[in-house]
Coordinates of C-alpha atoms in Angstrom, one line a residue:
Chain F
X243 CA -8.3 -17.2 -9.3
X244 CA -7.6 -18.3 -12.5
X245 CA -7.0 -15.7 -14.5
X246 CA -6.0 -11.9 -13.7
X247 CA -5.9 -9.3 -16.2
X248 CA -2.9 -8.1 -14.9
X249 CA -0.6 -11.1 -15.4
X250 CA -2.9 -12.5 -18.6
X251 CA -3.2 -9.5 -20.6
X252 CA -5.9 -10.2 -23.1
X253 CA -4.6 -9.8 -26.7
X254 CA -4.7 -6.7 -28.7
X255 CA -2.8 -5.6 -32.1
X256 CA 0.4 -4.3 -31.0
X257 CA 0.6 -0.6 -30.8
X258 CA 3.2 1.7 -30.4
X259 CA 2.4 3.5 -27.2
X260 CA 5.9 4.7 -26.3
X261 CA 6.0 7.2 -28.7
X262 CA 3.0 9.3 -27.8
X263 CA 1.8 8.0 -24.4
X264 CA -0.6 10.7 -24.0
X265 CA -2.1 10.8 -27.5
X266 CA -5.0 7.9 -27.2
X267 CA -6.5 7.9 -23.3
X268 CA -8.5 5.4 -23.7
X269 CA -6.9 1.9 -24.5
X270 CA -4.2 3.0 -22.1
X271 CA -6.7 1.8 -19.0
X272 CA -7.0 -1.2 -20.5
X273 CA -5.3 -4.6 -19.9
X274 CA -2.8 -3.8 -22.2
X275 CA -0.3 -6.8 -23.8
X276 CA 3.0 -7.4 -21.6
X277 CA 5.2 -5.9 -24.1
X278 CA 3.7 -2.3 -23.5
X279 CA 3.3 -2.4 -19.7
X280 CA 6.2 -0.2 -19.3
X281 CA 5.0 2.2 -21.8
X282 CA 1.8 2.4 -20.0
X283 CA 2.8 2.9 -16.9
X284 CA 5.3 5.7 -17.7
X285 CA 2.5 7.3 -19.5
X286 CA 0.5 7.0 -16.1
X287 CA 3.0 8.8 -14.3
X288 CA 3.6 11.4 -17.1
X289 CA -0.1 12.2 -16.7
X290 CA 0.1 12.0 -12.6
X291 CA 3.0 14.4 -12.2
X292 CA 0.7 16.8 -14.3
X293 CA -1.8 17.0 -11.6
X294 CA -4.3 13.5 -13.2
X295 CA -6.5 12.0 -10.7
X296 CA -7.7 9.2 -12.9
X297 CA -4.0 8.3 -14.1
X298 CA -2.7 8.6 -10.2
X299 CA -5.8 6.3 -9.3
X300 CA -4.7 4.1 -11.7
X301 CA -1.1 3.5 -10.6
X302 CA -2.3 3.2 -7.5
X303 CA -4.9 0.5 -8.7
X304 CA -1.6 -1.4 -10.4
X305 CA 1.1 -1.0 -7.5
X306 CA -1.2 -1.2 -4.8
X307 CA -0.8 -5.3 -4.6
X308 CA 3.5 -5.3 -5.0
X309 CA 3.2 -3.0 -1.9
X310 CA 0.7 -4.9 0.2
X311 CA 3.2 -7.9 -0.1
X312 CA 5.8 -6.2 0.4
X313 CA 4.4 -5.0 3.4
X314 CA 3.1 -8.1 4.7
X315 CA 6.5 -9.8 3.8
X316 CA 7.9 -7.8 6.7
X317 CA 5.6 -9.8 9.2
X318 CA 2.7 -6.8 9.9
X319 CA -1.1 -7.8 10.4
X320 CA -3.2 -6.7 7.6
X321 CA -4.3 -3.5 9.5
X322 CA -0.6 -2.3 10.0
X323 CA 0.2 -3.5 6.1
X324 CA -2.6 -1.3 4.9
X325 CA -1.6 1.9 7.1
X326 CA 1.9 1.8 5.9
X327 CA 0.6 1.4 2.5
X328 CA -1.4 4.8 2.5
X329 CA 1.2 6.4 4.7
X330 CA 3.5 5.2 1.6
X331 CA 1.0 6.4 -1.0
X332 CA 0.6 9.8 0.6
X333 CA 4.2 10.4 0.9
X334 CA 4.3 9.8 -2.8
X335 CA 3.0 13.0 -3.5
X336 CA 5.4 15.2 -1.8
X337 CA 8.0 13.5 -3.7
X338 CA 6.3 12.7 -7.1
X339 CA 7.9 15.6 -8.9
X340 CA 10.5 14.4 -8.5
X341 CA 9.7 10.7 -9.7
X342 CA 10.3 10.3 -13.6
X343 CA 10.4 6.9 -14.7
X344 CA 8.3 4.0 -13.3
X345 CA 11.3 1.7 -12.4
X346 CA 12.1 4.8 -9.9
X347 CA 8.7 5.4 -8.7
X348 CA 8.2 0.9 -8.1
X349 CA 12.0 1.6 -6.1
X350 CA 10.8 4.1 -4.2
X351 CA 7.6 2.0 -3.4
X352 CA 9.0 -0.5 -2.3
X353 CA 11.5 1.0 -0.5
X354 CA 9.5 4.0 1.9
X355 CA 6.9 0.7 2.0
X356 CA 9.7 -1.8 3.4
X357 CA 11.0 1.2 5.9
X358 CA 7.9 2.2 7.2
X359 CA 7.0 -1.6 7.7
X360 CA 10.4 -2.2 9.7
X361 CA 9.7 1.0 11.7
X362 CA 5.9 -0.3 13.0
X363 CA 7.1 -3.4 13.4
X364 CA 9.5 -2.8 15.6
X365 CA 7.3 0.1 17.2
X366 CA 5.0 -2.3 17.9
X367 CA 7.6 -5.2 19.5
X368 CA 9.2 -2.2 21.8
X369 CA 6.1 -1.3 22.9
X370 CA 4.8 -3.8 25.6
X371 CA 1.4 -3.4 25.4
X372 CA -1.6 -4.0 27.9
X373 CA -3.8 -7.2 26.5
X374 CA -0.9 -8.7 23.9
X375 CA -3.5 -10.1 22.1
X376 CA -4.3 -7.5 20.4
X377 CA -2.7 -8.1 17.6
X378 CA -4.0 -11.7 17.0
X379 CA -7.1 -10.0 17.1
X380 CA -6.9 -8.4 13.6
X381 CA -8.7 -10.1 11.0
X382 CA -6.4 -12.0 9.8
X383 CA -8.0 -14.9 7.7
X384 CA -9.7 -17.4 10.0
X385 CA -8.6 -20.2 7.3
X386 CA -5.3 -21.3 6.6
X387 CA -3.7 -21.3 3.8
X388 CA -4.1 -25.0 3.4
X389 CA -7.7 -24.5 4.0
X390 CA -7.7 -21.6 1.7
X391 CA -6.1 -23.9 -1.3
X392 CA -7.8 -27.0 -0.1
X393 CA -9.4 -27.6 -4.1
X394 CA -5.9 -26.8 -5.5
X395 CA -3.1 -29.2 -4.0
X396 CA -0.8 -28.1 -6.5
X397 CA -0.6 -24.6 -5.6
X398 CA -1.0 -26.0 -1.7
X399 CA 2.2 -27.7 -2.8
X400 CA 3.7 -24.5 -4.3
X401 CA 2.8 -22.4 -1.1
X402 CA 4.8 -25.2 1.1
X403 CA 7.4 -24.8 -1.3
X404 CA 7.5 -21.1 -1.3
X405 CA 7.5 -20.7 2.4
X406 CA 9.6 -23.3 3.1
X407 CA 12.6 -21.5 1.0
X408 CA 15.2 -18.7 2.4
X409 CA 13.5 -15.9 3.4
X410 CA 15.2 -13.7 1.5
X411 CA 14.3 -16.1 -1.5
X412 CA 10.8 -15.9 -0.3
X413 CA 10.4 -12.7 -0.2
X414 CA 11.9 -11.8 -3.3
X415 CA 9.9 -14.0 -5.2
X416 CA 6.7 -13.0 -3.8
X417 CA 7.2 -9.6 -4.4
X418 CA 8.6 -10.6 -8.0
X419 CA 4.9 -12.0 -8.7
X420 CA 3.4 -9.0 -8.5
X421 CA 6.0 -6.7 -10.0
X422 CA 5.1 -5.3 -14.0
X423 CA 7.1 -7.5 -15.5
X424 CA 9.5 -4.3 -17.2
X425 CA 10.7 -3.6 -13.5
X426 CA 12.1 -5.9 -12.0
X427 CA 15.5 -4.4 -11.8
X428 CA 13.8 -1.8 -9.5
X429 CA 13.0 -4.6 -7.2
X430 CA 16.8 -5.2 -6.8
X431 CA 17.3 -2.1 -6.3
X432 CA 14.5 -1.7 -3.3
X433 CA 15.4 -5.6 -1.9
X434 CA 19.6 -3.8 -1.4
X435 CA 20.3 -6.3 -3.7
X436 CA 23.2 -5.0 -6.4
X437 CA 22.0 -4.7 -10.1
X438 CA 22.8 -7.3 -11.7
X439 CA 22.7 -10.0 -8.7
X440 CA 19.0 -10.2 -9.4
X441 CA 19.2 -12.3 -12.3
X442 CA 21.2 -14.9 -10.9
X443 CA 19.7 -14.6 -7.4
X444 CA 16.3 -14.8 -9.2
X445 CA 17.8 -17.6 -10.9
X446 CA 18.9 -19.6 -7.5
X447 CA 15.7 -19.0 -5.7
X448 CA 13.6 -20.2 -8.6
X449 CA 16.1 -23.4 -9.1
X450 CA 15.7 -24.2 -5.4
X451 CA 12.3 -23.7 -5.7
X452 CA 12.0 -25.9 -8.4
X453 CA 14.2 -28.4 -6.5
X454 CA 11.7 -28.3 -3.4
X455 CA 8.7 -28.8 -5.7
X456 CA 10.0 -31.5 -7.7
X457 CA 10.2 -33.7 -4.3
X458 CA 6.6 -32.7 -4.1
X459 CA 4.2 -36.0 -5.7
X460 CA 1.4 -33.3 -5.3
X461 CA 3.0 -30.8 -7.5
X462 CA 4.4 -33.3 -10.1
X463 CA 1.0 -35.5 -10.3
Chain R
X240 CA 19.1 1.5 -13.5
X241 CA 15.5 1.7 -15.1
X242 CA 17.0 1.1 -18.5
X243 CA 15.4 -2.6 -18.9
X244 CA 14.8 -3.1 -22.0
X245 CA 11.6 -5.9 -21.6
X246 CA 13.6 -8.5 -22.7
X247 CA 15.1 -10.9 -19.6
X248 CA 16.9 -13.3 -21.1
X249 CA 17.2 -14.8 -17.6
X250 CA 14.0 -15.0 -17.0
X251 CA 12.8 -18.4 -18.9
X252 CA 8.9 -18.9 -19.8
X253 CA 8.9 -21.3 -17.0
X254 CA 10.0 -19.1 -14.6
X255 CA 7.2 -16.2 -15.9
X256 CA 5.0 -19.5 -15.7
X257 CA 5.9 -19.8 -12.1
X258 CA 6.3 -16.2 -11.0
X259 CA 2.4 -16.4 -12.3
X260 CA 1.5 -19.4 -10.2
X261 CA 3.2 -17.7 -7.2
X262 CA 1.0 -14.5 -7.5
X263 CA -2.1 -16.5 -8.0
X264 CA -1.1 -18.3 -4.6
X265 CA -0.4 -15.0 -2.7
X266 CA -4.0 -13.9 -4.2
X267 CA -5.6 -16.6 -2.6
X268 CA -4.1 -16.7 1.0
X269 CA -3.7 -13.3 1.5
X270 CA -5.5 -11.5 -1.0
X271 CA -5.3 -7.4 -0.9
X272 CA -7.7 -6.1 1.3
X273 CA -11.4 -6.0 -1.5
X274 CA -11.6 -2.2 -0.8
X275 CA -8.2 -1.1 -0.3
X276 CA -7.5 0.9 -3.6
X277 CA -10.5 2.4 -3.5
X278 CA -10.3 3.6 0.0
X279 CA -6.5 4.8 -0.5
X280 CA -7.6 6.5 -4.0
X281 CA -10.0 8.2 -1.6
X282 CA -7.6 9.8 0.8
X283 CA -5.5 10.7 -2.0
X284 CA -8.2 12.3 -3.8
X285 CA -8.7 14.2 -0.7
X286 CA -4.8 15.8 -1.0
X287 CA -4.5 19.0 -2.5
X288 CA -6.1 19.1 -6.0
X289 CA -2.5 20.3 -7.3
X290 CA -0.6 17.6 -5.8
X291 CA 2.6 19.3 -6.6
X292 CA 5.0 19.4 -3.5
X293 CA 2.7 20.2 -0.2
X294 CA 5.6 20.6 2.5
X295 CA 3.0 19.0 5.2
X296 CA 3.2 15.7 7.2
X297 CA 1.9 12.6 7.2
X298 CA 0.8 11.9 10.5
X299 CA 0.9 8.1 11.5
X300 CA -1.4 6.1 13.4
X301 CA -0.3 5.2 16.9
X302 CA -1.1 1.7 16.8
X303 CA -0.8 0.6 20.3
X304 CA -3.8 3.3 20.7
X305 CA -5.7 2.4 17.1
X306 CA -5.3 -1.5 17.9
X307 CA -7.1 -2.7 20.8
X308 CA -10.3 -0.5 19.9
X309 CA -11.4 -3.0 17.3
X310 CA -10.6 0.3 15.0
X311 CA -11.8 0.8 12.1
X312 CA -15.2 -1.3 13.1
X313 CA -18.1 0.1 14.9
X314 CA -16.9 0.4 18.6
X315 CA -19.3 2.9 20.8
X316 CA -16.0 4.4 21.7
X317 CA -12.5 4.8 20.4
X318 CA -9.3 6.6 20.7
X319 CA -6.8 7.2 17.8
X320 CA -3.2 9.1 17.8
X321 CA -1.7 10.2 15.1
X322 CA 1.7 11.7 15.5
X323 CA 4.7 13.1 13.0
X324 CA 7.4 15.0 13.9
X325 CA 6.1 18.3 14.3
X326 CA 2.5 17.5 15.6
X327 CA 0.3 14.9 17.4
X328 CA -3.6 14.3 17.7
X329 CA -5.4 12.8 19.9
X330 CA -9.5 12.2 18.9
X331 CA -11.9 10.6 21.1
X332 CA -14.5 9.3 18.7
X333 CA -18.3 8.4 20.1
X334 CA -21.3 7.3 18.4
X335 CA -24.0 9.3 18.5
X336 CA -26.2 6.8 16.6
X337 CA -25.7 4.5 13.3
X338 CA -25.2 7.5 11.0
X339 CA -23.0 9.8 13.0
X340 CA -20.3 10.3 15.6
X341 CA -18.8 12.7 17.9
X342 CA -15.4 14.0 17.7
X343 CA -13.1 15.3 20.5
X344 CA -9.6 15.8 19.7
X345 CA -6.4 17.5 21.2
X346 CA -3.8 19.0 19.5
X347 CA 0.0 19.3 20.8
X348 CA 1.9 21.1 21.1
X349 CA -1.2 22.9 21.7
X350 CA -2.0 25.5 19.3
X351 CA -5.4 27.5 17.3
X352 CA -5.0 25.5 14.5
X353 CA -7.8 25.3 11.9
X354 CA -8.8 21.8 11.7
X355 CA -10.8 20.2 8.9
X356 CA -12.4 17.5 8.6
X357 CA -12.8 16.1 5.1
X358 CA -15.5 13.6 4.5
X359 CA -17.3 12.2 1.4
X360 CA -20.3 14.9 1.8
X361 CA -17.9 18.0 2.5
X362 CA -15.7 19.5 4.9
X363 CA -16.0 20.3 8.7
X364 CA -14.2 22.9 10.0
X365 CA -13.1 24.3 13.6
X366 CA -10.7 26.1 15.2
X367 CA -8.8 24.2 18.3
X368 CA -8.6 26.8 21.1
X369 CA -5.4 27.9 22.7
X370 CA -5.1 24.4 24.7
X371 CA -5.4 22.7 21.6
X372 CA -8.7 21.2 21.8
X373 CA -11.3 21.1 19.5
X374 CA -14.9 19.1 18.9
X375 CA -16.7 17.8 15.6
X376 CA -20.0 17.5 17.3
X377 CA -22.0 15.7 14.1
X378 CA -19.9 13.8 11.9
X379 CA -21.3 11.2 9.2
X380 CA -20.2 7.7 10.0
X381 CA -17.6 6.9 6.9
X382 CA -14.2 7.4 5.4
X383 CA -12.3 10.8 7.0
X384 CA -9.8 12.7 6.9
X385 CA -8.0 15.5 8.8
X386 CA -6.3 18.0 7.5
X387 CA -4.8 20.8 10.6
X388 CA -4.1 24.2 8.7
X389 CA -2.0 27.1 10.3
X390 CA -4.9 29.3 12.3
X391 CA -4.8 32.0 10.0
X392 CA -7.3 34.2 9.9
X393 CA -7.5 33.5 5.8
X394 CA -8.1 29.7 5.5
X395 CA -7.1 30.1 1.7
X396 CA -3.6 31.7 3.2
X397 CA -3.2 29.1 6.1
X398 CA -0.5 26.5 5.3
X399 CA -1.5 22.9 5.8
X400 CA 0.4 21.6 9.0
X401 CA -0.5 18.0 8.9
X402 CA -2.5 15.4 7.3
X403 CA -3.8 11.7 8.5
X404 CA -4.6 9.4 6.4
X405 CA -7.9 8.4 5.7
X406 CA -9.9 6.7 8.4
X407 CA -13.2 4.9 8.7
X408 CA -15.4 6.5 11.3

């Protein structure tokens, strides 16, 4: 909960990986300092393109959780957000090839992720099913998220605040979170937003964020 | 695009700081499934070993059909569609007992497709007859797949018509 490898890369001497990414296999699998997460995952998808299970597996391992909220942004249960995540995955590989850089491959993610979410989701509102229950029957945590973050009020009070923004302010920050932090201009591209209105849209949605929690005496305590 | 160069002037420590506490959030109320990459690193391991540009299609789970079964957990009876442009399958899955399940699907447009079932101990495969049906009388409970090749006499020649993705049997 505290700390994720991901986010709090543990540190290492600084090395060079752009310029051979597939000279040294090993350290590439490894948290690896923010700096080089670009380099590593281009040298993933170098590896991938040429046929690498264990590189693919780990791309998926790293992108897996930007998709999963960008599919549950869209409003699908947790069964429907992980079918259009592997229907997104397997896609990839018919269109891999022709994939080069990771900012392209984290747009096209998150793009085919975001369409194929809007198309079940509105699949499964036209569809006017026997038993409509059967949707709140997915296993959808029993506890809410306040029960969830009962030990933690200050990120209870950053969840209020994160839900209670825009939606398109929500969403792009949530999906921000999980982004590699080198990519974010893909994001604008996959949220339609123009490159370039990221930064100051990030910008707003973090100030009104920040705006929201400072009213909060459980976030400023 | 693609040409960010790491730096993000824009983007203060404090936002980073925050962006962090916003992930850690999402982690917590509505963390990724525990064996999600592992399962979809399965079905893609199942793909083609030269992943290059297989002109098949995806199929899609019908979810009005996948839903109300209770899916993925251990009904004594279920019924899954997949369907893509091209194709659509229909399997009836029943337990035979805690290791092993029954298969009857449907193809359609009909056709003598080969169909394959992948599985973590092998591959099952059967030919659909000319109505497009077909039965996987033993299959191990577990993670599947199926893949539905052209009915080719020469399964090496037979192009792969469609795929689904991986399911929990």
């Amino acid at each position: 909960m505290t700390g994720d490898p991901a986010l709090d890369p543990a540190l290492g001497p600084a090395r060079d990986a752009g310029l051979d990414p597939a000279a040294d296999p090993a350290p590439r699998r490894a948290p690896t300092p923010r700096a080089q997460r670009r380099d590593r995952l281009a040298a993933l998808l170098v590896e991938a393109r040429q046929g690498d299970r264990d590189a693919l597996d780990a791309i998926v391992a790293e992108l897996t959780p930007v998709l999963w909220h960008t599919a549950r942004n869209q409003g699908l249960s947790r069964q429907a957000a992980e079918d259009v995540i592997q229907t997104t995955w397997l896609t990839l590989l018919r269109h891999l090839h022709a994939i080069s850089v990771p900012g392209a491959l984290i747009e096209w993610l998150v793009t085919t992720a975001r369409r194929e979410a809007w198309r079940v989701s509105r699949a499964s509102r036209k569809d006017d099913l026997p038993g409509d229950d059967t949707f709140d029957d997915l296993p959808d945590p029993v506890l809410t998220p306040d029960e969830l973050l009962v030990d933690d009020e200050r990120r209870r009070a950053l969840w209020h605040a994160v839900e209670s923004l825009p939606k398109r302010c929500a969403e792009l920050l949530r999906i921000i979170a999980f982004v590699p932090r080198p990519h974010y201009d893909a994001v604008a591209a996959a949220l339609n937003m123009p490159l370039g209105s990221i930064g100051p849209t990030r910008g707003r949605c973090f100030a009104k964020l920040r705006l929201l929690l400072a009213k909060d005496p459980d976030w400023s305590s | 695009m693609n040409t960010a160069q790491g730096d993000f002037p824009s983007f203060s420590p404090e936002d980073q700081h925050l962006a962090d506490e916003i992930a850690n959030v999402y982690r917590v109320v509505d963390p990724v499934p525990a064996t999600l990459v592992a399962r979809l690193q399965f079905a893609l391991a199942l793909e083609s070993p030269d992943f290059g540009a297989p002109e098949f299609e995806v199929l899609r789970p019908q979810e009005e059909d996948v839903l109300p079964a209770g899916v993925r957990g251990g009904e004594d009876s279920r019924t899954i569609t997949f369907d893509s442009e091209i194709l659509t399958i229909m399997i009836s899955v029943s337990a035979r007992d805690e290791h092993a399940v029954r298969v009857d699907g449907w193809l359609a447009p009909p056709g003598d497709h080969l169909v394959e079932l992948r599985c973590g101990a092998g591959a099952h495969v059967v030919r659909a007859d000319d109505q497009g049906r077909f039965v996987l009388d033993v299959v191990p409970r577990g993670l599947s797949q199926l893949v539905v090749r052209q009915g080719v006499d020469d399964p090496a020649q037979a192009a792969i018509l469609a795929v689904t993705p991986s399911l929990i049997l």
